[in-house]
Tab-separated table of C-alpha atoms in Angstrom:
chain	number	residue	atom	x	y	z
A	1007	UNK	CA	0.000	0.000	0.000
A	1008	UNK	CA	3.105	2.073	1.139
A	1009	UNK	CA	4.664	1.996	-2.778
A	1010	UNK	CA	1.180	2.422	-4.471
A	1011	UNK	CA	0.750	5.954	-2.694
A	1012	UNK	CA	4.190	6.933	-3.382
A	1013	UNK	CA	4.093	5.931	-7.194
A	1014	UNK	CA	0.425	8.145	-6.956
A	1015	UNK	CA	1.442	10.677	-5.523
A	1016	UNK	CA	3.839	12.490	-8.039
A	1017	UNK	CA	1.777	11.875	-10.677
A	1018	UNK	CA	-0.949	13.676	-8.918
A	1019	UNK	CA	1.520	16.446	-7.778
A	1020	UNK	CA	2.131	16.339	-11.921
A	1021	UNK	CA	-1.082	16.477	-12.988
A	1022	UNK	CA	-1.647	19.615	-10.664
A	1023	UNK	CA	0.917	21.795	-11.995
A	1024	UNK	CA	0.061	20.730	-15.645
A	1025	UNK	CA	-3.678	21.818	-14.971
A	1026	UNK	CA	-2.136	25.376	-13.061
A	1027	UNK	CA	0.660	26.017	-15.744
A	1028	UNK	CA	-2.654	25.759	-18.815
A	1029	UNK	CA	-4.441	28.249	-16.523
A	1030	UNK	CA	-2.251	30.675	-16.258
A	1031	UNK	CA	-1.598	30.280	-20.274
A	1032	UNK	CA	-4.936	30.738	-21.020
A	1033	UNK	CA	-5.990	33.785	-22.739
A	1034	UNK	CA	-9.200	35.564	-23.486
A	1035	UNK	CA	-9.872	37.047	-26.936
A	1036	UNK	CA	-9.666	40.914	-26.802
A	1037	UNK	CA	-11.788	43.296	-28.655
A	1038	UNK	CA	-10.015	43.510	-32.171
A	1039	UNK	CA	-11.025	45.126	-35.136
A	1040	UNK	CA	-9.607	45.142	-39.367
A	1041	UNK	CA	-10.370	43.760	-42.553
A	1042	UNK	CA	-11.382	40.505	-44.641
A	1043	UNK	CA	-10.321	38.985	-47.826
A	1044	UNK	CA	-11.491	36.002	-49.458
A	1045	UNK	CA	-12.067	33.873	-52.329
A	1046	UNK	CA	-15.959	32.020	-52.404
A	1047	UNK	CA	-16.585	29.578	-54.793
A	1048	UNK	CA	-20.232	29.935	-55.942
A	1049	UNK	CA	-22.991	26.773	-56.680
A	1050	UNK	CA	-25.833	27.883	-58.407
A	1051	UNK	CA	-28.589	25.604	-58.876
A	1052	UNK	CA	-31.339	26.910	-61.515
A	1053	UNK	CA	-34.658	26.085	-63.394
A	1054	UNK	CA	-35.811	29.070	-64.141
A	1055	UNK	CA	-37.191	30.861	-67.463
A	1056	UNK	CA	-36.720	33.879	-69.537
A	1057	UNK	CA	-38.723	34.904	-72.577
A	1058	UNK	CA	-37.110	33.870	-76.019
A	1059	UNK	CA	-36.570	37.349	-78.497
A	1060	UNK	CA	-36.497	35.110	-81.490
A	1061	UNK	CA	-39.503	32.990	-80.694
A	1062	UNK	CA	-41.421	35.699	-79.820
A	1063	UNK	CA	-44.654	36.318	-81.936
A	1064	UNK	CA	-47.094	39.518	-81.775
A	1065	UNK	CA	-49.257	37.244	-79.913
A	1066	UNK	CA	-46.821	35.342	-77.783
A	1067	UNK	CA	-43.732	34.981	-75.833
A	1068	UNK	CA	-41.751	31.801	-76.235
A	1069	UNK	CA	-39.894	31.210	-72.591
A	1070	UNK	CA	-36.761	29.227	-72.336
A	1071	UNK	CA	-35.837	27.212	-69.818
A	1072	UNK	CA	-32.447	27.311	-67.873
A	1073	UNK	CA	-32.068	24.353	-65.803
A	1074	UNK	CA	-28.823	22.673	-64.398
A	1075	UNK	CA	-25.920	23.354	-61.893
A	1076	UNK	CA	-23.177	26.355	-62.849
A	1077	UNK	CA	-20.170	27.391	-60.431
A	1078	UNK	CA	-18.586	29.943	-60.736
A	1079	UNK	CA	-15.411	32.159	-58.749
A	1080	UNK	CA	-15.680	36.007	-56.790
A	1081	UNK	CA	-14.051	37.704	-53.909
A	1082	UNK	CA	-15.283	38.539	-50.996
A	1083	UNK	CA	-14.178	41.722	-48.710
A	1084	UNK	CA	-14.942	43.913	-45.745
A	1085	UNK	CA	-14.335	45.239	-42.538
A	1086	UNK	CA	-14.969	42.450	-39.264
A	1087	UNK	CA	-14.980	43.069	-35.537
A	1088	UNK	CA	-15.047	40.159	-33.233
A	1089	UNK	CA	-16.292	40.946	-29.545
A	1090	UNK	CA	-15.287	39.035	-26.581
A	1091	UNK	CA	-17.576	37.756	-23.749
A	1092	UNK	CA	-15.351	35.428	-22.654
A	1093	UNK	CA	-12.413	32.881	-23.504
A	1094	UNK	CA	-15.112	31.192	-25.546
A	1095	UNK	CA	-17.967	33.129	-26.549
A	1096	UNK	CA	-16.939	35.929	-29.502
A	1097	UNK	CA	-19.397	37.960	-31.419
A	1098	UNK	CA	-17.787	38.250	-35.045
A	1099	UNK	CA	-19.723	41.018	-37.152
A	1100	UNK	CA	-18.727	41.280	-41.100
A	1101	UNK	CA	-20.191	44.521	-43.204
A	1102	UNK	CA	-18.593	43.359	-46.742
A	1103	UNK	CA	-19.133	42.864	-50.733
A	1104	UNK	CA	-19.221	39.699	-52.307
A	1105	UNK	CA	-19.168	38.571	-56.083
A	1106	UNK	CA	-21.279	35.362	-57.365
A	1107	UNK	CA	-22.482	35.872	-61.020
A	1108	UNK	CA	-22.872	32.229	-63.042
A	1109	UNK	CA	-23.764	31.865	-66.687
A	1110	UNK	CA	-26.219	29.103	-67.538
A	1111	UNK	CA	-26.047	27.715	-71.163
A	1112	UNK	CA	-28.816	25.831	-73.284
A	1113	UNK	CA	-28.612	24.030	-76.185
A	1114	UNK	CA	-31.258	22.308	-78.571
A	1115	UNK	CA	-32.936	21.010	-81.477
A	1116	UNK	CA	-36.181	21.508	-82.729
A	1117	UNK	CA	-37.461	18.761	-85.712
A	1118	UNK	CA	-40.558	20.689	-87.230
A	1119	UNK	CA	-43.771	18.052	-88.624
A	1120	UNK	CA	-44.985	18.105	-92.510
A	1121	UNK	CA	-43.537	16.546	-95.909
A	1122	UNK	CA	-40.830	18.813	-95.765
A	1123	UNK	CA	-39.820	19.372	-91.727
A	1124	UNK	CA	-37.594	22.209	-91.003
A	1125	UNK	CA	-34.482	21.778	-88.497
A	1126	UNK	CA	-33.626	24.368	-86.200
A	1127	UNK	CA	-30.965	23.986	-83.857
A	1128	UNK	CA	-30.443	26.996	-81.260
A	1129	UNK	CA	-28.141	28.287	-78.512
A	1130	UNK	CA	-29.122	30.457	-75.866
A	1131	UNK	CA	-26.693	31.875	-73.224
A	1132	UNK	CA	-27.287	33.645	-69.875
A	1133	UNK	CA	-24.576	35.360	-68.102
A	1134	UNK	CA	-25.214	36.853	-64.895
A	1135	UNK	CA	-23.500	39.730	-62.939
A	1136	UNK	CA	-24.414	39.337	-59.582
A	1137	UNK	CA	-22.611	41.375	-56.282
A	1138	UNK	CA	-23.971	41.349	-52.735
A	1139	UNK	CA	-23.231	43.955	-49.589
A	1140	UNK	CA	-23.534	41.578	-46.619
A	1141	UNK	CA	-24.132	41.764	-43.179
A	1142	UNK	CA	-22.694	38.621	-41.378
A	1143	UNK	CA	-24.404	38.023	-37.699
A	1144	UNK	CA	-21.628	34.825	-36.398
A	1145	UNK	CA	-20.569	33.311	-33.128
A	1146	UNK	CA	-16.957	32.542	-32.582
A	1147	UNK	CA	-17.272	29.290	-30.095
A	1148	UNK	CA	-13.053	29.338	-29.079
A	1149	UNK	CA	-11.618	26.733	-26.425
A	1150	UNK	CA	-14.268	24.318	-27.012
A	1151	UNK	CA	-12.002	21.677	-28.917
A	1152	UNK	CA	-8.432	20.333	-27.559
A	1153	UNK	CA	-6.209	22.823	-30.420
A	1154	UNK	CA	-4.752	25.589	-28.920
A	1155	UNK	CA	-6.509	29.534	-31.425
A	1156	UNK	CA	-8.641	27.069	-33.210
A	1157	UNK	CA	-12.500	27.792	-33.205
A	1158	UNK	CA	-15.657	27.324	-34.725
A	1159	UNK	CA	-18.071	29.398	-36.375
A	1160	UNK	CA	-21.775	29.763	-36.906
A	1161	UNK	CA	-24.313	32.238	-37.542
A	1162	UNK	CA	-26.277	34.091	-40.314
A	1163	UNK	CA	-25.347	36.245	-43.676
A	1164	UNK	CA	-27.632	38.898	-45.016
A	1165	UNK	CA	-26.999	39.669	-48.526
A	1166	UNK	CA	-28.295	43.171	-50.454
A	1167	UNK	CA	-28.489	43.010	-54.035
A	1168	UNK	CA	-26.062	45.690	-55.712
A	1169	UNK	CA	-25.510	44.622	-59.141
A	1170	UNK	CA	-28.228	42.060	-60.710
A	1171	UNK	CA	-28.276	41.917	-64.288
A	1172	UNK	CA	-27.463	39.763	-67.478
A	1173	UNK	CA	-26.202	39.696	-70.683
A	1174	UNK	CA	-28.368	37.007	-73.061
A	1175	UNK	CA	-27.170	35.563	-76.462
A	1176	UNK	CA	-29.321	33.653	-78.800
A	1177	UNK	CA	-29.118	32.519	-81.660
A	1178	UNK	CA	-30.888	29.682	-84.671
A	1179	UNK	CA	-30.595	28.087	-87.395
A	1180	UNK	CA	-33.442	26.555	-89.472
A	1181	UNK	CA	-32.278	24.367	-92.072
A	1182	UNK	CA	-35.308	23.477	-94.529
A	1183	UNK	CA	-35.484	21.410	-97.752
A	1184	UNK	CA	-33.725	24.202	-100.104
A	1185	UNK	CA	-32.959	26.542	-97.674
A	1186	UNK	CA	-30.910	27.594	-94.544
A	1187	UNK	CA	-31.858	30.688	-92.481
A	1188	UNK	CA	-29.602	32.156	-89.466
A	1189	UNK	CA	-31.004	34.386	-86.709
A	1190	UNK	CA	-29.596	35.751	-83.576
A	1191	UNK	CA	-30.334	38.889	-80.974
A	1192	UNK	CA	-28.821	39.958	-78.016
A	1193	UNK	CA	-30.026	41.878	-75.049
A	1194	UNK	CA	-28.946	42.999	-71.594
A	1195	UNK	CA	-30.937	44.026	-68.903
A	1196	UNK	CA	-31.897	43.671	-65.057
A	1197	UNK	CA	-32.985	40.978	-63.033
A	1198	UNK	CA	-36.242	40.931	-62.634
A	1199	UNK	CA	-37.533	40.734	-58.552
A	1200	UNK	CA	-34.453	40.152	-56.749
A	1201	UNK	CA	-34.855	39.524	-52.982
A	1202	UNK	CA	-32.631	40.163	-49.845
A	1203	UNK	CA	-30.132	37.271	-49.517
A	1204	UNK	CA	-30.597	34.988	-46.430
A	1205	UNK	CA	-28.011	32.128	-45.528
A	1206	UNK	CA	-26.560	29.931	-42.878
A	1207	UNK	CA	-22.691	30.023	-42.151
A	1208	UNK	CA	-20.846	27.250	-40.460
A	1209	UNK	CA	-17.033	27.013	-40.343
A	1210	UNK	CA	-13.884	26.873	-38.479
A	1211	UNK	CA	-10.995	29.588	-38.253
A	1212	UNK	CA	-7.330	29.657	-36.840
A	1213	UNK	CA	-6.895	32.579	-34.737
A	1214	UNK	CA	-3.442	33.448	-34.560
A	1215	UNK	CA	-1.321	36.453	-32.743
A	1216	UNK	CA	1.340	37.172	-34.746
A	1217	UNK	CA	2.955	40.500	-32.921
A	1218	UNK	CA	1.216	42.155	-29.557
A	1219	UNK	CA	-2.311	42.813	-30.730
A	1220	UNK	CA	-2.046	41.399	-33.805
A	1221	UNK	CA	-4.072	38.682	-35.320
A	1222	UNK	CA	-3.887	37.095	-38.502
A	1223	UNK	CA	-6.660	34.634	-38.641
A	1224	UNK	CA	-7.606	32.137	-41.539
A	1225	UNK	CA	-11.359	31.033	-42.007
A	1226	UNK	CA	-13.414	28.712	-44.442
A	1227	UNK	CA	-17.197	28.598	-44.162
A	1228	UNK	CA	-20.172	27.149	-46.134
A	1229	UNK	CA	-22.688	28.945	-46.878
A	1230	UNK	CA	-26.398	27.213	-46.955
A	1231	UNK	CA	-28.791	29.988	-48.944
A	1232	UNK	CA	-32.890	30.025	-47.506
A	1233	UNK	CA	-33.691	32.856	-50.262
A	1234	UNK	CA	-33.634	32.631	-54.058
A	1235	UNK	CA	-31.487	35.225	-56.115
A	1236	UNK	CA	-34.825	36.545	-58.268
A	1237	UNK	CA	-38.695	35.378	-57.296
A	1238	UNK	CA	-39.547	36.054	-60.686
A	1239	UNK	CA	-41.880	38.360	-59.599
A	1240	UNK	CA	-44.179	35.397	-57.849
A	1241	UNK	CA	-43.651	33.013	-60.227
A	1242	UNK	CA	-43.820	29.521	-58.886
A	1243	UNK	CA	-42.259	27.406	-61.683
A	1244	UNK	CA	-38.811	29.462	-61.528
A	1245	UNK	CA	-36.154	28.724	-58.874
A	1246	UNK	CA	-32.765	29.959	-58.699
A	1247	UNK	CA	-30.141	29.677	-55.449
A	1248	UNK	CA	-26.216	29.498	-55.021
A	1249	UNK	CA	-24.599	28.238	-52.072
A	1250	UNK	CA	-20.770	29.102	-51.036
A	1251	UNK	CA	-17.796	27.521	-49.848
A	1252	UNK	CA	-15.556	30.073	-48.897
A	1253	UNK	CA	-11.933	30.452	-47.759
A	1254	UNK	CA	-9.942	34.025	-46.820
A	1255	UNK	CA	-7.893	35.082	-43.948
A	1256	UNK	CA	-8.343	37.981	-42.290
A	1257	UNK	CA	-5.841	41.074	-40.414
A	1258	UNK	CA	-7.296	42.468	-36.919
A	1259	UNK	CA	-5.822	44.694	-34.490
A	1260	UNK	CA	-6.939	43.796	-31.200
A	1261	UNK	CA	-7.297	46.650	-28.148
A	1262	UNK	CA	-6.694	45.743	-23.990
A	1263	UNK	CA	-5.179	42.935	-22.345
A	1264	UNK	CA	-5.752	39.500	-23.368
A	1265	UNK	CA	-3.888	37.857	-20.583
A	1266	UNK	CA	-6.350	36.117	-18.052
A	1267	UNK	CA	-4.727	36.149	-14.257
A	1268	UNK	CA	-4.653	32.481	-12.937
A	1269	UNK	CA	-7.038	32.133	-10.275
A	1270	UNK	CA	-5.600	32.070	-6.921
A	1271	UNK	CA	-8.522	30.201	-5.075
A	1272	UNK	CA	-7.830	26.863	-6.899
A	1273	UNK	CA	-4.248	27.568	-7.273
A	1274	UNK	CA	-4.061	27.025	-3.253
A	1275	UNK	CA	-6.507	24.641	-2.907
A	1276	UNK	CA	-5.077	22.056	-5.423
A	1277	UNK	CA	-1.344	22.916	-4.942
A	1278	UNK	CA	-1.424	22.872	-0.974
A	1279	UNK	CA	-4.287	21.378	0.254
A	1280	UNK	CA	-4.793	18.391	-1.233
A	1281	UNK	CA	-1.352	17.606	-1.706
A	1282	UNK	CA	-0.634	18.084	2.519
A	1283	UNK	CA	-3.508	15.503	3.209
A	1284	UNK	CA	-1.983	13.235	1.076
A	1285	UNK	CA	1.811	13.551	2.423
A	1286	UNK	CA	-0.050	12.964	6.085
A	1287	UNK	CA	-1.396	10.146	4.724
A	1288	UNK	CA	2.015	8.620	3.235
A	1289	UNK	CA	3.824	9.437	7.068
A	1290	UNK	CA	1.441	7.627	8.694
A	1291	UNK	CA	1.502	4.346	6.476
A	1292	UNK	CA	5.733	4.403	6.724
């Protein structure tokens, strides 16, 4: 019994001053303030549809139908401030632009009835310009996993619609029994109904002080979109949404003292007390 307590005890005495040297290391997250810059990779996902200039009749409007999954690349940029309640709970506010245009392509053929059918094969092409100001509401959860400045993030993005528009391309062919005819037309114009942007943001950053004050602090994030980018003013066959994986670092400058004092209550009671009962208790066994 003697030689269990003694191999015990300096592994408790160990563990102690492990557990009182990561308290007094511990810091809390001061109130620090910069700029953002980033790279998102866009996923649109559409099946929506635009009237057709060179199927349009006096009478009618031919639509076309975009349909399919586009990506595309933008930046993303801003100002942050992250605000500390404690060593784990950080308010992160983002006021920013973002880019996320896509172009959706179709392609078809059209085999016209009679004794002599017409062919006409036509392209139609849909590039969109699309920037967002955002206002990013997130929660930086620090010292919740076992790696020292890493953290997680979650919260919500609020896009406003800045640019919206599109450049369209069409163009046929009709190849008949004698004869070949080519049309094409081009327009530009806005997007029609375009709503605020709403979307969920979970991710992880690396919060690191490189001088006094000084944070340099890579983030990814994925962005889960609730709102469409046009409602096609009510239309309920049209849908139209891009989510985002982004990645950028960002350069803050923090303000106060991010040290946290150790506290002295447990400091005493787990270096002293404890550790006299147990040397009492090792005496009186030898």
């Amino acid at each position: 019994m003697k030689k269990i307590i003694l191999l015990v005890l300096p592994i408790l005495v160990g563990l102690n001053l492990i557990n009182l040297n990561a308290q007094s290391k511990e810091k809390d997250i001061p109130l620090n303030l910069g700029g953002y810059l980033g790279l998102n990779y866009n996923m649109h996902n559409g099946d929506f549809y635009y009237p057709s200039i060179l199927n349009a009749t006096p009478n009618s409007v031919v639509p076309i139908g975009f349909y399919g999954t586009e990506s595309s690349l933008g930046l993303n940029g801003g100002l942050i401030i992250n605000v500390s309640f404690d060593n784990m709970f950080v308010f992160s506010g983002r006021l920013g632009v973002h880019g996320a245009g896509a172009d959706f392509n179709v392609t078809g053929i059209d085999i016209g009835r009679g004794t002599t059918p017409d062919t006409t094969t036509y392209t139609d092409s849909f590039e969109s310009s699309l920037m967002y100001g955002e206002i990013d509401l997130f929660m930086q959860f620090h010292n919740v996993i076992p790696v020292d400045n890493l953290y997680l993030l979650a919260g919500l993005e609020l896009g406003i619609p800045l640019t919206a528009s599109y450049d369209r391309a069409e163009s046929s062919v009709m190849t008949g029994s004698s004869i070949t005819t080519e049309s094409s037309a081009t327009t530009s114009s806005d997007i029609v109904d375009t709503p605020l942007r709403l979307a969920l943001a979970l991710g992880a950053g690396y919060m690191m002080e490189i001088d006094d004050n000084v944070f340099l602090t890579p983030e990814v994030s994925f962005r889960l979109p609730f709102s469409n980018v046009s409602d096609f003013n009510g239309g309920t066959n049209n849908d139209w949404n891009f989510a985002q994986l982004r990645a950028g670092v960002s350069l803050t400058f923090g303000f106060g003292d991010d040290e946290v004092e150790p506290d002295p209550e447990s400091t005493i009671n787990v270096g002293l007390k404890d550790i006299r009962a147990i040397t009492k208790m090792a005496w009186l066994i030898m």
